[in-house]
CSV table of C-alpha atoms in Angstrom, one decimal:
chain,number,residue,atom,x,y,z
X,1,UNK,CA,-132.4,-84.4,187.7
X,2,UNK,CA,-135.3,-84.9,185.3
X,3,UNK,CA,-138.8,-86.0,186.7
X,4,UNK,CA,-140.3,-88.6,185.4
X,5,UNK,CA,-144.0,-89.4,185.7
X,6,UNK,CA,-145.3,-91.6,188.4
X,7,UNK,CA,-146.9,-94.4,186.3
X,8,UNK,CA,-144.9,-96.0,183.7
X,9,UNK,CA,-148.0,-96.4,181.5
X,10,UNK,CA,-148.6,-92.6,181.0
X,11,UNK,CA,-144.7,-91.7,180.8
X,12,UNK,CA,-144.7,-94.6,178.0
X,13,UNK,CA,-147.7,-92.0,176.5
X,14,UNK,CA,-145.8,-89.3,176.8
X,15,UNK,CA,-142.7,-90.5,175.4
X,16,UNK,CA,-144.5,-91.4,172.4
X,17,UNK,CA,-145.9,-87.7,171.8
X,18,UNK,CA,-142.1,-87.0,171.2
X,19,UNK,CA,-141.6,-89.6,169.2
X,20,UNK,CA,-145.0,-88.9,167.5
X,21,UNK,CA,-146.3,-92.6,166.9
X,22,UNK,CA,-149.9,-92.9,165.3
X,23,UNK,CA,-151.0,-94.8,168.8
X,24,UNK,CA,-154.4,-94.7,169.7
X,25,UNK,CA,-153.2,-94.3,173.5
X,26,UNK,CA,-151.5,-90.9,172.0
X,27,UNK,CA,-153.8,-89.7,170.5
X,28,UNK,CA,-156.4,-89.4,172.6
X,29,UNK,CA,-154.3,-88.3,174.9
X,30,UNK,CA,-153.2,-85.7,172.5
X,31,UNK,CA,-156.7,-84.8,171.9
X,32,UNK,CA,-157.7,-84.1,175.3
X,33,UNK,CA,-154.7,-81.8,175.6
X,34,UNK,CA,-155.3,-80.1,173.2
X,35,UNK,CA,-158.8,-79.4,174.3
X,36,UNK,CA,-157.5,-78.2,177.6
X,37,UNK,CA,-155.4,-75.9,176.1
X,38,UNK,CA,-157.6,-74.4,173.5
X,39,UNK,CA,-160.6,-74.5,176.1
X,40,UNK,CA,-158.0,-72.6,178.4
X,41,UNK,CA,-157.2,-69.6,175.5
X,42,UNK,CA,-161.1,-69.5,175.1
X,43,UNK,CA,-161.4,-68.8,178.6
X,44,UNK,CA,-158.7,-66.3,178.9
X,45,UNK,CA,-159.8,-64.4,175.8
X,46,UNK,CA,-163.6,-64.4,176.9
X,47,UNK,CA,-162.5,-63.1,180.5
X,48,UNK,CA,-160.7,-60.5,178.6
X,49,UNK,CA,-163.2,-59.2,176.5
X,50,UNK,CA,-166.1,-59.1,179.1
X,51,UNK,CA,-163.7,-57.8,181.7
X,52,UNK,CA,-162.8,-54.8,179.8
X,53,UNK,CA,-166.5,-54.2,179.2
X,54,UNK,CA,-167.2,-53.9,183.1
X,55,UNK,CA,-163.8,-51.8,183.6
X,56,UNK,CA,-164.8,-49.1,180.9
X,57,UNK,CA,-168.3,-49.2,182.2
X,58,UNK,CA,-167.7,-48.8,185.7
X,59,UNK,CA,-164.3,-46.1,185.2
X,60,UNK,CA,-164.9,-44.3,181.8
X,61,UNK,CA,-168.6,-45.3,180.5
X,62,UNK,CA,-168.4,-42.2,178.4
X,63,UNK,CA,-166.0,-44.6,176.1
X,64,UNK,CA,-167.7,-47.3,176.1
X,65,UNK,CA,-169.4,-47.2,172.9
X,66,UNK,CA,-166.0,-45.9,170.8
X,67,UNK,CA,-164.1,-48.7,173.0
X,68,UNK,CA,-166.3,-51.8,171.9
X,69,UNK,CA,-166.8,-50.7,168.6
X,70,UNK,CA,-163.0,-50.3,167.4
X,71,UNK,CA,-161.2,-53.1,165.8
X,72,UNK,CA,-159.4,-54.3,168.6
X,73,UNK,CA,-161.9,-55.0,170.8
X,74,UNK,CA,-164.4,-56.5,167.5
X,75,UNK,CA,-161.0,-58.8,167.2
X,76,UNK,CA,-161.4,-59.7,170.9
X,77,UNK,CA,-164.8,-60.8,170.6
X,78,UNK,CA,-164.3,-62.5,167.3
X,79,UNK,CA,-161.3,-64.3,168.6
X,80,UNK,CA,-163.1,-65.6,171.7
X,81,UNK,CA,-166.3,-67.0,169.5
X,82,UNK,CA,-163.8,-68.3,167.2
X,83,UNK,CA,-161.6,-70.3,169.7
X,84,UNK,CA,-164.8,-71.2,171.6
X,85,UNK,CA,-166.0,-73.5,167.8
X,86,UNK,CA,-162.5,-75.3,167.8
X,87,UNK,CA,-162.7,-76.0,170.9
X,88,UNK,CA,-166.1,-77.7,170.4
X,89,UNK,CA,-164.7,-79.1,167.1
X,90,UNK,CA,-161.7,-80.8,169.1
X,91,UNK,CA,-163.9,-82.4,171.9
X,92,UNK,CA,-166.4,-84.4,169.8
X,93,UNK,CA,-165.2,-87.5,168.0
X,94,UNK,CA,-162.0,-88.2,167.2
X,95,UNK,CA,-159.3,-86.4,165.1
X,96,UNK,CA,-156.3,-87.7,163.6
X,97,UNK,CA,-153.0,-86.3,164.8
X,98,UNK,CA,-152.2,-84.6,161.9
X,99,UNK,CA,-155.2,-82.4,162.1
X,100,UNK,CA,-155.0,-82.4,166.1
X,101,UNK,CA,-151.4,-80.6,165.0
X,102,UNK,CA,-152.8,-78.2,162.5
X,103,UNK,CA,-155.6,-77.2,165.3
X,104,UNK,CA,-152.5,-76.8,167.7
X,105,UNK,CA,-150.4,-74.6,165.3
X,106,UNK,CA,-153.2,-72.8,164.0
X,107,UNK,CA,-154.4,-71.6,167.1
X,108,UNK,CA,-151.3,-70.3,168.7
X,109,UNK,CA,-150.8,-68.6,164.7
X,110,UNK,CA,-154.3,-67.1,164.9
X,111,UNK,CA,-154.1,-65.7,168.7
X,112,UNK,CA,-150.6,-64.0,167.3
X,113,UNK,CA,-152.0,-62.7,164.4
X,114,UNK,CA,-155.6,-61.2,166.2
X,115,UNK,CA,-152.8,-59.7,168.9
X,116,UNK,CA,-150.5,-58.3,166.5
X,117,UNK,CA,-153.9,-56.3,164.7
X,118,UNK,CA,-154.9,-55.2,168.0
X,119,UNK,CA,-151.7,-53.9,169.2
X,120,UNK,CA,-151.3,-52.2,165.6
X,121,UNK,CA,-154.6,-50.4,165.2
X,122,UNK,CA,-154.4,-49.8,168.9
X,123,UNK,CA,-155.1,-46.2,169.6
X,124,UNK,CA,-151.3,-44.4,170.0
X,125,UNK,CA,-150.0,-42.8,173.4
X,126,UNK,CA,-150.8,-45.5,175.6
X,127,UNK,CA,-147.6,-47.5,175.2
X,128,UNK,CA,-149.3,-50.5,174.3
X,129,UNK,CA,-146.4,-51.7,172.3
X,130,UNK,CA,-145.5,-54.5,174.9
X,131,UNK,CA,-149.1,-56.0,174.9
X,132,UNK,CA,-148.4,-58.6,171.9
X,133,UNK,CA,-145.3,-59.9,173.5
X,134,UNK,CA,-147.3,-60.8,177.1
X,135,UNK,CA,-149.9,-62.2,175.0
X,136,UNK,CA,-147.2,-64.1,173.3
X,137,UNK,CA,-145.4,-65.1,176.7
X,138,UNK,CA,-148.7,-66.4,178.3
X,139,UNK,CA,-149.4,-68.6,175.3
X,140,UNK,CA,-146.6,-70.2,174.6
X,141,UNK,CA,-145.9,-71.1,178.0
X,142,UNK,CA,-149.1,-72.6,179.1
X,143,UNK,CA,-149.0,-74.3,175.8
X,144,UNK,CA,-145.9,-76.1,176.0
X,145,UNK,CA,-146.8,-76.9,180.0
X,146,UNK,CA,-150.0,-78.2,178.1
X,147,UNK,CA,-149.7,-79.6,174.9
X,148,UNK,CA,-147.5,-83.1,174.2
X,149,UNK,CA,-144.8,-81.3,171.7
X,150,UNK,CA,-141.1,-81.9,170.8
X,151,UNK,CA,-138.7,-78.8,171.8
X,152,UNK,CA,-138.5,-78.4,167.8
X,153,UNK,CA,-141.7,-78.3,167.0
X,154,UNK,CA,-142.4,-75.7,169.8
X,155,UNK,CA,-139.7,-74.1,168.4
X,156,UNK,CA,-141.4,-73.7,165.1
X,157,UNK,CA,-144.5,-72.5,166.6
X,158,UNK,CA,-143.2,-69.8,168.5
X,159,UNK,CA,-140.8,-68.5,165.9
X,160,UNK,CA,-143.8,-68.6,163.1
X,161,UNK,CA,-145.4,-66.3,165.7
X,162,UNK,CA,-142.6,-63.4,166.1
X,163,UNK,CA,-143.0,-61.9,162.6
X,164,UNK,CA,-146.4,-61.3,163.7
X,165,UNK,CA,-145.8,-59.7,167.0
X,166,UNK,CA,-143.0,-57.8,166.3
X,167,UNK,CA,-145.1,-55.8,163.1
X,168,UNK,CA,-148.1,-54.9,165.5
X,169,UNK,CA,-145.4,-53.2,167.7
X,170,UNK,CA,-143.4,-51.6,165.3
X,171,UNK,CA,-146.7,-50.3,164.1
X,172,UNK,CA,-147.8,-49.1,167.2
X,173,UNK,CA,-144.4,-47.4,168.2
X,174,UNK,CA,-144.9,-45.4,165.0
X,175,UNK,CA,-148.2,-44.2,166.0
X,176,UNK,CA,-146.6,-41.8,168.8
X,177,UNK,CA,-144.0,-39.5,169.3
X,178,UNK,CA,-140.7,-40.8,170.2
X,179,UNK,CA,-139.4,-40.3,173.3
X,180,UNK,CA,-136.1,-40.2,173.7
X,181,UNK,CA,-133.4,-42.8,171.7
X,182,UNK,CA,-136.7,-45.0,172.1
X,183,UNK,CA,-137.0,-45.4,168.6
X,184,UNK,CA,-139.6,-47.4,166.5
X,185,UNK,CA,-136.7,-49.9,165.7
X,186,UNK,CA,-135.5,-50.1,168.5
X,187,UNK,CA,-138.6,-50.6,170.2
X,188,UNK,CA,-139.5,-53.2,167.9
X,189,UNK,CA,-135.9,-55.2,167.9
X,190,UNK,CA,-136.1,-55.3,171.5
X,191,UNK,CA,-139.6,-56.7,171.9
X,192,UNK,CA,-138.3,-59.3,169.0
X,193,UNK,CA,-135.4,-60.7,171.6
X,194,UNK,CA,-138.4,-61.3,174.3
X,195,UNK,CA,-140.0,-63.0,171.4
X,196,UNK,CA,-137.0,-65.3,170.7
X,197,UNK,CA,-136.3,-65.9,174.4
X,198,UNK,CA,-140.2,-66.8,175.5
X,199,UNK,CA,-139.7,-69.0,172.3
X,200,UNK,CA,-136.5,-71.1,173.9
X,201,UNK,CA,-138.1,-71.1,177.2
X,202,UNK,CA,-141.1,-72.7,175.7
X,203,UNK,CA,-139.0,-75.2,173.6
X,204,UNK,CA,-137.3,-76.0,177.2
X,205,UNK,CA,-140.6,-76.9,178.9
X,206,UNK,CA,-141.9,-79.0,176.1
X,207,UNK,CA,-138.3,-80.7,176.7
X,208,UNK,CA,-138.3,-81.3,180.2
X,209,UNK,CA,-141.9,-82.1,180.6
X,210,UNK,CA,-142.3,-84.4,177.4
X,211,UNK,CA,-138.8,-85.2,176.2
């Protein structure tokens, strides 16, 4: 059985960010979800960078420099700043929903994209192939908990996002030797179905929690 909310007024809100009426009652309460969320990557992507920055100073300081200064971990950084100035953007005045919408696709394109970089120009033998696709399953999930969307448009969201994460890992599984029938394209087909699958599973939470 589907749950509804408590208080008709706020499932009447919700309804409407499926039916995606130009209410003001909707869009705020799209804006402040929106802010959640993006406030939410922010945090996770700052923790990430300064938390690596402890754990190579503390277990391989002898790395530290060649660890901060390669791509990945400039991306990192530049991701963080970068979600940290939408974020600011989305909380002051108010935005219309069609540019709360591009804010909300845009940032779920641009985490996808910075990952897929990272994973590529990742350095080889550490069978970092898989880390685009958890970045991918911890994004799309909070967002569709998150963010009022229809199943279809989460849909569209997470599939504009696979391209990019399966590339970086296909890169990446070039990078080292193969072991085994573990095979670039294999590698990369089978990190693809995860891709599709978080996707559905995201389009069925947006369902259930927002209709």
């Amino acid at each position: 059985m589907t749950s509804q909310p408590a208080d008709p007024y706020l499932h009447n809100v919700i309804r409407r960010a499926s039916d995606g009426s130009d209410t003001d009652d909707f869009q705020r309460f799209l804006q402040a979800r929106i802010a959640l969320f993006v406030g939410t990557m922010t945090a996770l992507f700052t923790g990430l960078y300064f938390g690596g920055v402890v754990l190579i100073a503390l277990w391989a300081p002898s790395w530290f420099v060649a660890v901060h200064v390669h791509p990945a971990k400039i991306l990192n950084g530049a991701l963080a700043l970068g979600l940290f100035g939408v974020w600011r953007f989305v909380r002051r005045g108010t935005r219309s929903i069609g540019v709360l919408r591009a804010v909300d696709f845009g940032t779920v394109i641009a985490i996808a994209a910075c990952a897929s970089v990272g994973v590529a120009t990742a350095p080889s033998g550490y069978f970092l192939e898989l880390s685009g696709l958890l970045v991918l399953v911890v994004v799309l999930i909070l967002r569709s908990a998150i963010v009022p969307s229809t199943a279809p448009f989460t849909l569209a969201v997470g599939f504009a996002c696979v391209p990019l994460i399966v590339t970086g890992s296909y890169i990446q599984a070039n990078t080292r030797v193969q072991l085994g029938f573990a095979s670039p394209q294999l590698v990369a087909t089978g990190i693809g179905i995860w891709c599709v699958v978080t996707t559905l599973t995201a389009a069925m939470v947006s369902r259930e929690i927002y209709g």
